[in-house]
Coordinates of C-alpha atoms in Angstrom, one line a residue:
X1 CA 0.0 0.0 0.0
X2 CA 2.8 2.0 0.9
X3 CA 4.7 1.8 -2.6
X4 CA 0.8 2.4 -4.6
X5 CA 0.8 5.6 -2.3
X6 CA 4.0 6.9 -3.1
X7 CA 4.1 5.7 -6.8
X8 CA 0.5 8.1 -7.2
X9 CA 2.0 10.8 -5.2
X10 CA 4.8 11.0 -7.7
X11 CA 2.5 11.2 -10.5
X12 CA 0.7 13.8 -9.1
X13 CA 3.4 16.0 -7.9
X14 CA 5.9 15.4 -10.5
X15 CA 8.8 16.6 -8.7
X16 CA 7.6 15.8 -5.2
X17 CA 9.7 13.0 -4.7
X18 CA 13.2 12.8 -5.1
X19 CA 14.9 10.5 -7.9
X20 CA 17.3 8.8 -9.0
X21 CA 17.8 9.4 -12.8
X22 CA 20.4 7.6 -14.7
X23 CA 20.9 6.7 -18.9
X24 CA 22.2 3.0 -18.3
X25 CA 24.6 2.0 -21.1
X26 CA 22.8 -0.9 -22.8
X27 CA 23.5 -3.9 -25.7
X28 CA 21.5 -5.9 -28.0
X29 CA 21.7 -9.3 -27.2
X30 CA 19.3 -11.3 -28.7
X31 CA 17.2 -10.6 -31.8
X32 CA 13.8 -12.7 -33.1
X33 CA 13.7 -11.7 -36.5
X34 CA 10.0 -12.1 -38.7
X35 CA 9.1 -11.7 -42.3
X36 CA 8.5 -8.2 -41.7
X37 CA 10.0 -7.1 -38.6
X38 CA 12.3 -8.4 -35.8
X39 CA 12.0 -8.2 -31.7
X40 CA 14.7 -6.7 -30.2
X41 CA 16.2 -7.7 -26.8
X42 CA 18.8 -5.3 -24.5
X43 CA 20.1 -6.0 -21.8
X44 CA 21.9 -3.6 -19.0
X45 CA 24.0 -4.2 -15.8
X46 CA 24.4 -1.6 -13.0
X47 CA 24.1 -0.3 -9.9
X48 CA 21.2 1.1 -8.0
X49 CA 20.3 3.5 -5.3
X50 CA 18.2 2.4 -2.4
X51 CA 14.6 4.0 -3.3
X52 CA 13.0 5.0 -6.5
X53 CA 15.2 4.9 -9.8
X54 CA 14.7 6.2 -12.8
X55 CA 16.6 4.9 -15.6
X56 CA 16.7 4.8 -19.2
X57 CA 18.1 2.6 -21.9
X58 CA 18.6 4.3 -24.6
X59 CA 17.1 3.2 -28.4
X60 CA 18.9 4.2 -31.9
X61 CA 16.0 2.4 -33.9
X62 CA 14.2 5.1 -36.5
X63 CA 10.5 3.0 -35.9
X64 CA 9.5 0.8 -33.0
X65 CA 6.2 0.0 -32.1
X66 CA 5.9 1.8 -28.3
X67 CA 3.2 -0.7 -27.3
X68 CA 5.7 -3.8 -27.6
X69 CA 8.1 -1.9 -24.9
X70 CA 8.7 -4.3 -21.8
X71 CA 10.9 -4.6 -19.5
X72 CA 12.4 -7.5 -16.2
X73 CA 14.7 -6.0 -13.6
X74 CA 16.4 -9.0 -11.3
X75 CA 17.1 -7.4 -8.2
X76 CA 15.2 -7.0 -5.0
X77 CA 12.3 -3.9 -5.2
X78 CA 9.1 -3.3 -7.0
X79 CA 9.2 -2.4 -11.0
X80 CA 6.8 0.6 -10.7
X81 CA 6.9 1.7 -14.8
X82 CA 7.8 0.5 -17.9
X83 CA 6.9 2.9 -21.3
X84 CA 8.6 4.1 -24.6
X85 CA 9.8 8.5 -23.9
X86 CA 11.5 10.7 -25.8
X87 CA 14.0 13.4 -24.1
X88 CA 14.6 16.6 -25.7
X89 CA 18.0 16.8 -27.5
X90 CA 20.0 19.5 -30.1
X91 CA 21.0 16.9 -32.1
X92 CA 20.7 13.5 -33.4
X93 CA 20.9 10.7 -31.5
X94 CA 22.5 8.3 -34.1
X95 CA 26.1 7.6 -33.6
X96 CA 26.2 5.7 -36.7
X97 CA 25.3 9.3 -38.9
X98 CA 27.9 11.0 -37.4
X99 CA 30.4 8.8 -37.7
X100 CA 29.7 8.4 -41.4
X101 CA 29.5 12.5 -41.7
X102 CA 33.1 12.8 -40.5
X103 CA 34.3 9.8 -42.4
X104 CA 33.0 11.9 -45.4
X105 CA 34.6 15.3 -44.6
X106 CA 38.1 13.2 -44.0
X107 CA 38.0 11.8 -47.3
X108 CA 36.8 15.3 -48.8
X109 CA 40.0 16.9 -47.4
X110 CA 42.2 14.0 -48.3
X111 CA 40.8 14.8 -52.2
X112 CA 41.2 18.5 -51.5
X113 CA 44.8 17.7 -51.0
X114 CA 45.3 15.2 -53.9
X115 CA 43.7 18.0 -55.9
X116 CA 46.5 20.7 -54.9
X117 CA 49.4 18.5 -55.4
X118 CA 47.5 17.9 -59.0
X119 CA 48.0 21.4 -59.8
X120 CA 51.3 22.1 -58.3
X121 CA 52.6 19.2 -60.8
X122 CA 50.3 21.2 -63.6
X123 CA 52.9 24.2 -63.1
X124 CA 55.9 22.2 -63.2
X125 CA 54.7 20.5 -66.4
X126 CA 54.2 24.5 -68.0
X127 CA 57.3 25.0 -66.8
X128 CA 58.8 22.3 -68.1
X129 CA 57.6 22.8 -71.4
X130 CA 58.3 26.4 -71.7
X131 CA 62.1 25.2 -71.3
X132 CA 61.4 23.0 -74.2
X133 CA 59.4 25.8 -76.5
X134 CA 62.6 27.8 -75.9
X135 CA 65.0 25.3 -77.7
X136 CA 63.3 25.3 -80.9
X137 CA 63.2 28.8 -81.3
X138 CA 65.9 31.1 -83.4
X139 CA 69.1 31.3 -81.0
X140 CA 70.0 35.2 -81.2
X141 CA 73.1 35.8 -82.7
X142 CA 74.8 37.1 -79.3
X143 CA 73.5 33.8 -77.7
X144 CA 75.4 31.8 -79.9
X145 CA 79.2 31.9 -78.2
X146 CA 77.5 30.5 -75.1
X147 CA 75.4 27.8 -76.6
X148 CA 75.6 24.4 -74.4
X149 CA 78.4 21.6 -75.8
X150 CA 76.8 18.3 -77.1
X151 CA 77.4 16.4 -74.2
X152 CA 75.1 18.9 -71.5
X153 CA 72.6 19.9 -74.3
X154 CA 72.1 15.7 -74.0
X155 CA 71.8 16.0 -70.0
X156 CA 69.2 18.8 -70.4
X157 CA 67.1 16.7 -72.6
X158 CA 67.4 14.1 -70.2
X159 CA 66.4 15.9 -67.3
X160 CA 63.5 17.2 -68.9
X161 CA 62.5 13.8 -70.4
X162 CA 62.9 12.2 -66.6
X163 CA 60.6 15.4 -65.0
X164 CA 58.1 15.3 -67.6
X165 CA 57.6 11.2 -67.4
X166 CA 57.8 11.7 -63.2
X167 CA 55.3 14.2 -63.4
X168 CA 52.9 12.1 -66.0
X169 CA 53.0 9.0 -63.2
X170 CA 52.6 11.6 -60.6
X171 CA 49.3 12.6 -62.5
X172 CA 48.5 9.2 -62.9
X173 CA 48.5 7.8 -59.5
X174 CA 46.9 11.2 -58.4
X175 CA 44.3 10.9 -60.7
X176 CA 43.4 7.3 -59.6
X177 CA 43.8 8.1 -55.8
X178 CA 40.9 10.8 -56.5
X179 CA 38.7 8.5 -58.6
X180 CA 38.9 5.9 -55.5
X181 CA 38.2 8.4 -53.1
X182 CA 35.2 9.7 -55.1
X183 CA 33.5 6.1 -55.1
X184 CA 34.3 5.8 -51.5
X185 CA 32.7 9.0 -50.9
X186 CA 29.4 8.2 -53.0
X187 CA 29.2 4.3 -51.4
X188 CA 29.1 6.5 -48.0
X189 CA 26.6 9.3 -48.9
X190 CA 24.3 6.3 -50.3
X191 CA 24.7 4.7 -46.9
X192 CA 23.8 7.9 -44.9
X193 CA 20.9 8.5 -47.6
X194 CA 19.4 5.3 -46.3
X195 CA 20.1 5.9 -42.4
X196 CA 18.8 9.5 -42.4
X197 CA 16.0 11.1 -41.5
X198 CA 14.8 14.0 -41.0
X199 CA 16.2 16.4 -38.1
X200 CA 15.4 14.7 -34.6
X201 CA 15.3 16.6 -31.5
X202 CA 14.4 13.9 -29.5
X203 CA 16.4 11.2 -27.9
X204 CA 14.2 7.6 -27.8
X205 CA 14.6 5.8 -24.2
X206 CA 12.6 3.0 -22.6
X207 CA 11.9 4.6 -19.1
X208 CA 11.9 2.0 -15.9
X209 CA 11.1 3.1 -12.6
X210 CA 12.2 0.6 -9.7
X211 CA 11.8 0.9 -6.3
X212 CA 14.8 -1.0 -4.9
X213 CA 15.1 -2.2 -1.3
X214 CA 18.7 -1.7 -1.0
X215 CA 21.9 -0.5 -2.6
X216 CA 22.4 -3.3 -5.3
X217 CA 23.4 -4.3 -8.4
X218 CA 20.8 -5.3 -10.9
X219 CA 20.3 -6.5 -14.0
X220 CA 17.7 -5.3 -17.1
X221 CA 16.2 -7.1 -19.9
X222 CA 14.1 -5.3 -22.1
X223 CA 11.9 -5.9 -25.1
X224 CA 10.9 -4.4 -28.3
X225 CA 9.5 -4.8 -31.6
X226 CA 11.2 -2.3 -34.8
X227 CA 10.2 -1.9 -37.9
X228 CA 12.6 -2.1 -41.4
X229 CA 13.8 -5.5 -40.7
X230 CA 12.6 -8.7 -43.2
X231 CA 14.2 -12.1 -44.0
X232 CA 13.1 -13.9 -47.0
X233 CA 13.5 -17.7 -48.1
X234 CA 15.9 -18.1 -50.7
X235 CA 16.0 -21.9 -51.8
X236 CA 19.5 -24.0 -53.2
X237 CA 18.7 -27.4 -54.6
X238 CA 21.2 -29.2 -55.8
X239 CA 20.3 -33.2 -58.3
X240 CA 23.6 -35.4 -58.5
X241 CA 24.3 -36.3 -61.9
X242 CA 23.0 -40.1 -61.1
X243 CA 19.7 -38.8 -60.3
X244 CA 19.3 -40.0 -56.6
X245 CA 17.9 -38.1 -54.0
X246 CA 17.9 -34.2 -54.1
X247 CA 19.7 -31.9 -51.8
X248 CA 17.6 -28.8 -50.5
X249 CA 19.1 -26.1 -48.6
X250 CA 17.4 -23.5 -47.3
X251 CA 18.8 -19.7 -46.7
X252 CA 17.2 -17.0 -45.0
X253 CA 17.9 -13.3 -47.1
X254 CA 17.8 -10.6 -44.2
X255 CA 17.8 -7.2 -45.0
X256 CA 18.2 -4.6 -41.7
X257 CA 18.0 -0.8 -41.7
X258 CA 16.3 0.0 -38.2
X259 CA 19.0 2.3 -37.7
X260 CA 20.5 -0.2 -34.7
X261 CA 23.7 -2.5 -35.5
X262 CA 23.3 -5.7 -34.2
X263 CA 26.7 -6.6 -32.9
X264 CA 27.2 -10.2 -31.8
X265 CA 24.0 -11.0 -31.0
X266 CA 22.1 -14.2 -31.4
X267 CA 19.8 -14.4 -33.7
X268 CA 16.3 -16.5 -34.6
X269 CA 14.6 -16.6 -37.6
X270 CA 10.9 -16.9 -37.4
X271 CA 7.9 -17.9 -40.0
X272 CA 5.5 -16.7 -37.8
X273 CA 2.6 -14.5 -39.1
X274 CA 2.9 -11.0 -36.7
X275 CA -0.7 -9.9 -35.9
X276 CA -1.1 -6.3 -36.8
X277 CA -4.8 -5.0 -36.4
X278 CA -5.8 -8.2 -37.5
X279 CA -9.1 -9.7 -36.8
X280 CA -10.7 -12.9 -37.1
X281 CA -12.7 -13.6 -40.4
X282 CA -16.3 -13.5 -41.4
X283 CA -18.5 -15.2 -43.7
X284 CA -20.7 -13.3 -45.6
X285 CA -24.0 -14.8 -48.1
X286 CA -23.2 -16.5 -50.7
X287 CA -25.0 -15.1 -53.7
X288 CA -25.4 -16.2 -57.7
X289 CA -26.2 -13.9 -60.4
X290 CA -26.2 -13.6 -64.1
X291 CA -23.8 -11.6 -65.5
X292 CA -22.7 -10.9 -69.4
X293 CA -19.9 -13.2 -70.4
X294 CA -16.3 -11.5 -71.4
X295 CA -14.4 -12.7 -73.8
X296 CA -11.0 -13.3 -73.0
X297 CA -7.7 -14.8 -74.4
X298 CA -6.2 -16.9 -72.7
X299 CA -2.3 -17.6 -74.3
X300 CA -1.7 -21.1 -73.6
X301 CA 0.4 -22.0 -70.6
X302 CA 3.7 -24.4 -70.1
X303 CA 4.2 -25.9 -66.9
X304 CA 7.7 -24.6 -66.1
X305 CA 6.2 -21.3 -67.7
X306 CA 6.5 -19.9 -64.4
X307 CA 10.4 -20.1 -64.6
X308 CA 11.3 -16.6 -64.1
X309 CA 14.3 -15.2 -63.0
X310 CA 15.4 -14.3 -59.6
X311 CA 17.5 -10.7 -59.3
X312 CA 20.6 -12.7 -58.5
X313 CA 21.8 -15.9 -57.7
X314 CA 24.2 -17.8 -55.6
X315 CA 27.0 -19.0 -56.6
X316 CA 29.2 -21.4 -54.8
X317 CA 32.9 -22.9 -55.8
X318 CA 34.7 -25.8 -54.4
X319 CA 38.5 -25.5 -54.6
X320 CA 41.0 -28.0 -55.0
X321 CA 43.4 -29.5 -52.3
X322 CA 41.7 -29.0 -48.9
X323 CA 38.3 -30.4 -47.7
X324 CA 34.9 -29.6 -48.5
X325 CA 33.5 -27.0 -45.6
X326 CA 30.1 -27.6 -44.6
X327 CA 27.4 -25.0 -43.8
X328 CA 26.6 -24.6 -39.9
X329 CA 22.6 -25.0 -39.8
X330 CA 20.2 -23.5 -37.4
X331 CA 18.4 -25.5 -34.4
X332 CA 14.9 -25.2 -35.6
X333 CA 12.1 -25.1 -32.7
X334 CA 8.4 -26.1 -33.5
X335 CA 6.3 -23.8 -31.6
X336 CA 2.4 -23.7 -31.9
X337 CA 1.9 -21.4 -34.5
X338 CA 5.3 -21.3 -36.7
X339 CA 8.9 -22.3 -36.9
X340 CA 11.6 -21.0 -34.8
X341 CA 15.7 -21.4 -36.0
X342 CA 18.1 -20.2 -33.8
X343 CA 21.5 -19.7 -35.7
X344 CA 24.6 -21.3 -33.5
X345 CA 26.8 -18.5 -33.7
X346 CA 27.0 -15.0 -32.7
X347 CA 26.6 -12.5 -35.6
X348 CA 26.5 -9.3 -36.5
X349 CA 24.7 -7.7 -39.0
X350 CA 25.0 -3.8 -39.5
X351 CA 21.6 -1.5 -40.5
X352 CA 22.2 -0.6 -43.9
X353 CA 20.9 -1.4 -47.5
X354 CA 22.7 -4.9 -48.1
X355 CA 21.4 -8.5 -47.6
X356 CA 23.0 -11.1 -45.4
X357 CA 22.8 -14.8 -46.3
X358 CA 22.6 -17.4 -43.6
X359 CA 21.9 -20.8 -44.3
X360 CA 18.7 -22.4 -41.7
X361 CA 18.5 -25.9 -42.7
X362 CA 19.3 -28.6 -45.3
X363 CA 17.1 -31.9 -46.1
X364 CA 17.2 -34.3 -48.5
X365 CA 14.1 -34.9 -50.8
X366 CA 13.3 -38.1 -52.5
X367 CA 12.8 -37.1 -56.4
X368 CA 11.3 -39.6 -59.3
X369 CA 13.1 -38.3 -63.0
X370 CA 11.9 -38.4 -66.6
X371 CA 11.6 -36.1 -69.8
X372 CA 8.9 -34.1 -70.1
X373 CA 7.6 -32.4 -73.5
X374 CA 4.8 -30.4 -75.1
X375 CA 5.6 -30.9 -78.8
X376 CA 2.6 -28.5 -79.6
X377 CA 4.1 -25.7 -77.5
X378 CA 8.1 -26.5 -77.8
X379 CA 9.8 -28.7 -79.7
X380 CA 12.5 -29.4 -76.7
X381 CA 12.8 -31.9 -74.2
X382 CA 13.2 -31.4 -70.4
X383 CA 14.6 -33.1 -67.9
X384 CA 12.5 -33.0 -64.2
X385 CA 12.7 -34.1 -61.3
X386 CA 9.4 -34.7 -59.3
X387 CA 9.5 -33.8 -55.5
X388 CA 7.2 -33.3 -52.9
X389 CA 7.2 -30.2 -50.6
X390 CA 6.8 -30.1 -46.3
X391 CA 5.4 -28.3 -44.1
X392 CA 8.7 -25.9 -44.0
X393 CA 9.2 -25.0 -47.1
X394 CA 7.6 -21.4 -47.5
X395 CA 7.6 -19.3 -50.8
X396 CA 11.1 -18.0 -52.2
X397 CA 13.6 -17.9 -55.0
X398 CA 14.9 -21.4 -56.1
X399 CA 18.2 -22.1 -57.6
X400 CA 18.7 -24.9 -59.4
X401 CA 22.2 -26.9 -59.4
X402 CA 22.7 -30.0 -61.7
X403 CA 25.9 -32.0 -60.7
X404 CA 26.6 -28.9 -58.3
X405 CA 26.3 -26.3 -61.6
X406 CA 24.1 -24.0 -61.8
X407 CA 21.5 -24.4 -64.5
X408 CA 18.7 -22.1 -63.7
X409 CA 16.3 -20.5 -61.4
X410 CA 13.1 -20.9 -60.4
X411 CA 10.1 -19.9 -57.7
X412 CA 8.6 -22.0 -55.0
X413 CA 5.3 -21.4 -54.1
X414 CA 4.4 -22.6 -50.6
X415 CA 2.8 -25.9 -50.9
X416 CA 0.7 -28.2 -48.7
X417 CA 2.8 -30.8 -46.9
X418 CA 3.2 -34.1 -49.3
X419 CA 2.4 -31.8 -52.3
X420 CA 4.4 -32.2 -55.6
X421 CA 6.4 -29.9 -57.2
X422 CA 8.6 -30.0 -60.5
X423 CA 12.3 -28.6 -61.0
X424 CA 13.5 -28.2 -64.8
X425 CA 16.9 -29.3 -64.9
X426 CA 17.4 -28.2 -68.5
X427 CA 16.8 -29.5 -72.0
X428 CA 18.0 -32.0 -73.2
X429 CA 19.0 -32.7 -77.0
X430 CA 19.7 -36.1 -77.6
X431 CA 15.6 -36.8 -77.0
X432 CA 14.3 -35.3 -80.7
X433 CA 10.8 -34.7 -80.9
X434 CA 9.0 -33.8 -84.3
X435 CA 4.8 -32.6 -84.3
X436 CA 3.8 -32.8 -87.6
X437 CA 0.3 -32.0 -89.4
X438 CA -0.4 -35.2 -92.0
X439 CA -3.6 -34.9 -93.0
X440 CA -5.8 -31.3 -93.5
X441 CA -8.7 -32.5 -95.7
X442 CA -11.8 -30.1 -96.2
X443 CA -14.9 -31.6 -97.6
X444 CA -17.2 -29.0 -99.1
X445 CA -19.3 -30.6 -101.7
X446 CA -22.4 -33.3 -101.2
X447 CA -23.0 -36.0 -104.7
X448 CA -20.2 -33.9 -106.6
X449 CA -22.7 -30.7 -107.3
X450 CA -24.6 -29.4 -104.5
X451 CA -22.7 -27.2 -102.3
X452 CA -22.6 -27.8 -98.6
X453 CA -24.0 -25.9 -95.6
X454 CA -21.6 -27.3 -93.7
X455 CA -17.8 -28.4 -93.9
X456 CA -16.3 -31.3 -92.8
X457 CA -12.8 -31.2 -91.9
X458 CA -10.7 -34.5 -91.2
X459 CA -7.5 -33.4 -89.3
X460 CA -4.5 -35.8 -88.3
X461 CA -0.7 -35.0 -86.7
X462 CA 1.8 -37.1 -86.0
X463 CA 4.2 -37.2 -83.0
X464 CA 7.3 -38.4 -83.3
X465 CA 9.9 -39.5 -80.5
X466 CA 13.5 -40.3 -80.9
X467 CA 15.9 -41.4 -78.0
X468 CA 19.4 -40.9 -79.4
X469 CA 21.1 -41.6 -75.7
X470 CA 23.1 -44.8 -74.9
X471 CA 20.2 -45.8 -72.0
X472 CA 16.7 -45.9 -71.5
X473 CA 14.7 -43.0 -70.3
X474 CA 11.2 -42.5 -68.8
X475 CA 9.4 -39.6 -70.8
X476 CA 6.0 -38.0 -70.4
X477 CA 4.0 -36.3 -73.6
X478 CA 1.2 -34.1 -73.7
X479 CA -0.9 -32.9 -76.7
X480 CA -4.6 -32.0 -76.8
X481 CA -7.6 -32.5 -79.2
X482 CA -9.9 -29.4 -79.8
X483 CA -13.1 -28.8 -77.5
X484 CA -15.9 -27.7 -78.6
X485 CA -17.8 -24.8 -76.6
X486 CA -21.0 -24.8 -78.9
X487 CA -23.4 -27.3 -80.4
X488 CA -22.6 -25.7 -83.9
X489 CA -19.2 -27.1 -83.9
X490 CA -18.8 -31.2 -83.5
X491 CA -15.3 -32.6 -82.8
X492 CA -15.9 -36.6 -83.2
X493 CA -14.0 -39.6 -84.8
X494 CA -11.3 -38.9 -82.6
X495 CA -8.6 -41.6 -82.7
X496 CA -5.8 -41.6 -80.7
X497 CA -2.8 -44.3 -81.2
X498 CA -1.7 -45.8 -79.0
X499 CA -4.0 -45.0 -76.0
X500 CA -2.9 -41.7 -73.8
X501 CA -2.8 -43.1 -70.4
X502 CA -4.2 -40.5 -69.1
X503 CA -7.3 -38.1 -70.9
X504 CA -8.3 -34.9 -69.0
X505 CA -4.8 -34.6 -67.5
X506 CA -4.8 -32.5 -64.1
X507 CA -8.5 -31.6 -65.3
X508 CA -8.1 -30.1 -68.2
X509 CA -10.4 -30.9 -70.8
X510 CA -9.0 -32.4 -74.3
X511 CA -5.4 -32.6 -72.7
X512 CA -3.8 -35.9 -73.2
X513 CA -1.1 -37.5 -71.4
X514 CA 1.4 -40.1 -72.7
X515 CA 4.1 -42.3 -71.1
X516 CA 6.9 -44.0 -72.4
X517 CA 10.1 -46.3 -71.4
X518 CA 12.2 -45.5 -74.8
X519 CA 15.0 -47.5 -74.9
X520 CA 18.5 -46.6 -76.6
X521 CA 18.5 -45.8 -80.3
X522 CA 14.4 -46.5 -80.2
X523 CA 11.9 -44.2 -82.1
X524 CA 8.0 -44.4 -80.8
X525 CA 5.4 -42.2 -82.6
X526 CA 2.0 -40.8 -81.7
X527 CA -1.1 -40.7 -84.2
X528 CA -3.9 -38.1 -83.4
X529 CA -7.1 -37.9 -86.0
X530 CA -10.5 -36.3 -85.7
X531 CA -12.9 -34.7 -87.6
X532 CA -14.6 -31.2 -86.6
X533 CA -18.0 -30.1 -88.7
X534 CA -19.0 -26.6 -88.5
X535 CA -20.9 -24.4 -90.4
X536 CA -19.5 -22.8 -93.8
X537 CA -20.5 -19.3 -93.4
X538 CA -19.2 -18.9 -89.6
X539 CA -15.2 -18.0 -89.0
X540 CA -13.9 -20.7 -86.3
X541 CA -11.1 -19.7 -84.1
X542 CA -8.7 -22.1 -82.8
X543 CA -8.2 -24.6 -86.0

């Protein structure tokens, strides 16, 4: 009751009661980094005061959400107060600006130099070659009894020809000193641009008020969530050349400019989903209407149409004579909404506009491989490998290594546990494929005079597949057949040698799926025929 009393009295008063008021010198220790922002643990040790203490742990981090402030203090007392202030202050509170300003006016003065000794050389050079002009101009005649002998008219010209060539590698290396120094200076002014902000007069603190018993020391952990920190998957799989089992690594990309370095801290990498104003979901009526139909086009669509690039990928070499290193993986922890990996090491990782690569976990995937073609859409053959994603794998850049070489890159899309997903390992020319159109018959008259209302059109292709490779190979083939969307247009007759094994393949109608066990040197064709009727005077699309 006593400490409520006292805690209200100093609220009310203000400067009633007399405090202790200290700015406690305080370090980042552990950091719990999410997709889009990372919580932020300080800790603090010192001394305190018998009674009521004010102190403050000072923040460097340009956004922070204030409600996430919280603070432990192990020591004997009551913790009275813990909430995000700001002190007045003339200038800004970020070491790291500073020190970057007067690393910038250093190397501005170490160019202004360079520049001077640039044109001091200039004036030798004019010197120089005014001593040069003079020698090919008419010697007066009372010049000409004191005319230099051979032999010093020979050192002259040597001394001037060792000045001029000193003073043209002077330029040189002074010219080159001031072109590093000018990159330096713009890396560093691109690095400020990213940690400045506009002028702050305030210095951020998280304020604790504890009430200690006694003269002790005490220790402080405090917590906080900041803003411009994200980490991104980045995927590496790699297929051995014998096509076993496939190696998946994957990296977490971090990217930090809260304006705080983290020096040797420990770090965690989280998947969780930070709740931010979020609410649960509703269900609204479900409706159906009529509505006027749109025509669209739809271009058709590869599978491994969705291979796009990724803005840069990693690249890894092994070198000769000592032994392979080995990535050091994260300890993941399953929690009850995400995954938690805690990187082994200390680390540190400076706020500015660059991405660090760490490495949370490798598995290996079981993959099944064949060739894979859509004649009708590419003529080339690819090799895949089938694999099935878990409940880890989130969405992210893949890069694909064949044999450990890089062959390409790809994007995962976060899958269901046990789902499949395909990796294009390349094409591969020694499987030739050839779609050919054998038969385009139009049928337009009925017993040789009468004209026809409506043509008949007998269609037929043939597929051809050639394995040129010294083994057997396992390759899948898809074509289609047209689909009709109105009654006035009839597709039938449809033969299809030999038998797809599969019609309607992933549900879409018309598509056909083939499989084959080619062996070496073997050739294996595919017959497609059908008729389509249709109206004479009515333009079809899609034949």
């Amino acid at each position: 009751m006593k400490n409520i009393i006292s805690l209200v009295l100093f609220a009310i008063l203000g400067v009633g009661l007399c405090f202790s008021q200290e700015v406690v010198p305080s370090k980042i220790k552990e950091v719990t980094l999410f997709t889009n922002q990372a919580l932020i643990k300080r800790e603090a040790s010192l001394r305190v005061k018998k009674g009521l203490n004010e102190l403050f742990l000072e923040i460097e981090a340009f956004g922070l959400d204030r409600d996430s402030v919280s603070a432990k203090v192990y020591g004997e007392g009551s913790l009275y107060s813990v909430q995000f202030k700001e002190i007045y202050l003339k200038e800004a509170p970020q070491k790291k600006i500073r020190e970057l300003q007067e690393k910038i006016e250093e190397l501005e003065e170490k160019k202004k130099s360079l520049v001077n000794q640039l044109s001091i050389l200039g004036k030798q050079e004019r010197f120089l070659d005014s001593v040069v002009d003079f020698s090919q101009t008419q010697i007066p005649e009372d010049l000409k009894t004191t005319f230099p002998k051979v032999d010093d008219l020979e050192k002259i010209l040597g001394f001037l020809g060792r000045n001029l060539q000193s003073i043209n590698q002077e330029r040189e290396g002074f010219n080159k000193e001031i072109k590093e120094l000018d990159e330096e200076i713009e890396v560093l002014e691109k690095e400020l641009a990213t940690l400045k902000r506009p002028h702050q007069k305030t210095k951020k603190v998280i304020e604790i008020v504890f009430d200690s018993k006694k003269d002790q020391p005490v220790k402080i952990e405090a917590d906080y969530l900041v803003y411009n920190s994200r980490w991104q998957p980045l995927y590496k799989i790699d297929v051995p050349l014998n096509l076993g089992e496939v190696n998946l690594v994957m990296f977490s990309k971090i990217r930090q400019k809260t304006g705080e370095d983290w020096k040797d801290i420990k770090l965690s990498i989280s998947n969780v989903i930070p709740l931010r104003g979020v609410g649960l979901p509703t269900l609204s009526s479900w409706f159906l209407d009529v509505r006027k139909r749109v025509k669209r086009h739809r271009p058709g669509v590869d599978m491994f149409a969705a291979l796009k690039g990724m803005r840069k990928a990693i690249t890894f070499e092994e070198k000769e004579g000592a032994g392979l290193a080995n990535f050091v993986y994260a300890i993941k922890k399953e929690l009850p909404l995400s995954f938690e990996y805690q990187l082994p090491q200390t680390l540190t990782i400076e706020s500015k506009d660059k991405d660090t690569l760490l490495p949370l976990f490798s598995k290996t995937l079981k993959g099944e491989f064949f060739y894979y073609v859509v004649p009708k859409v590419s003529p080339l053959t690819f090799l895949v490998c089938k694999t099935f994603s878990d409940k880890e794998l989130l969405s992210g850049p893949l890069n694909v290594y064949f044999g450990g070489r890089f062959i390409g890159k790809t994007y995962l899309t976060e899958k269901k546990p046990g789902e499949e997903f395909y990796l294009n390992l390349g094409a591969d020319r020694e499987i030739k494929v050839k779609r050919e159109k054998v038969k385009d018959k139009i049928k337009e008259t009925f017993f040789g005079k009468i004209e026809r209302k409506t043509v008949i059109r007998e269609l037929a292709f043939k597929i051809t597949v050639e394995n040129l490779k010294e083994k057997p190979v396992k390759l899948k083939l898809l074509d289609s057949i047209p689909i009709s969307r109105t009654d006035r247009i009839e597709v039938k007759n449809i033969k299809l040698t030999p038998e797809p094994k599969e019609k309607n393949y992933q549900d879409k109608e018309g598509v056909n799926l083939w499989e084959f066990d080619i062996q070496s040197k073997e050739k294996v064709e595919i017959n497609i025929e059908f008729i389509v009727t249709y109206p004479k005077d009515i333009p079809i699309y899609g034949l």
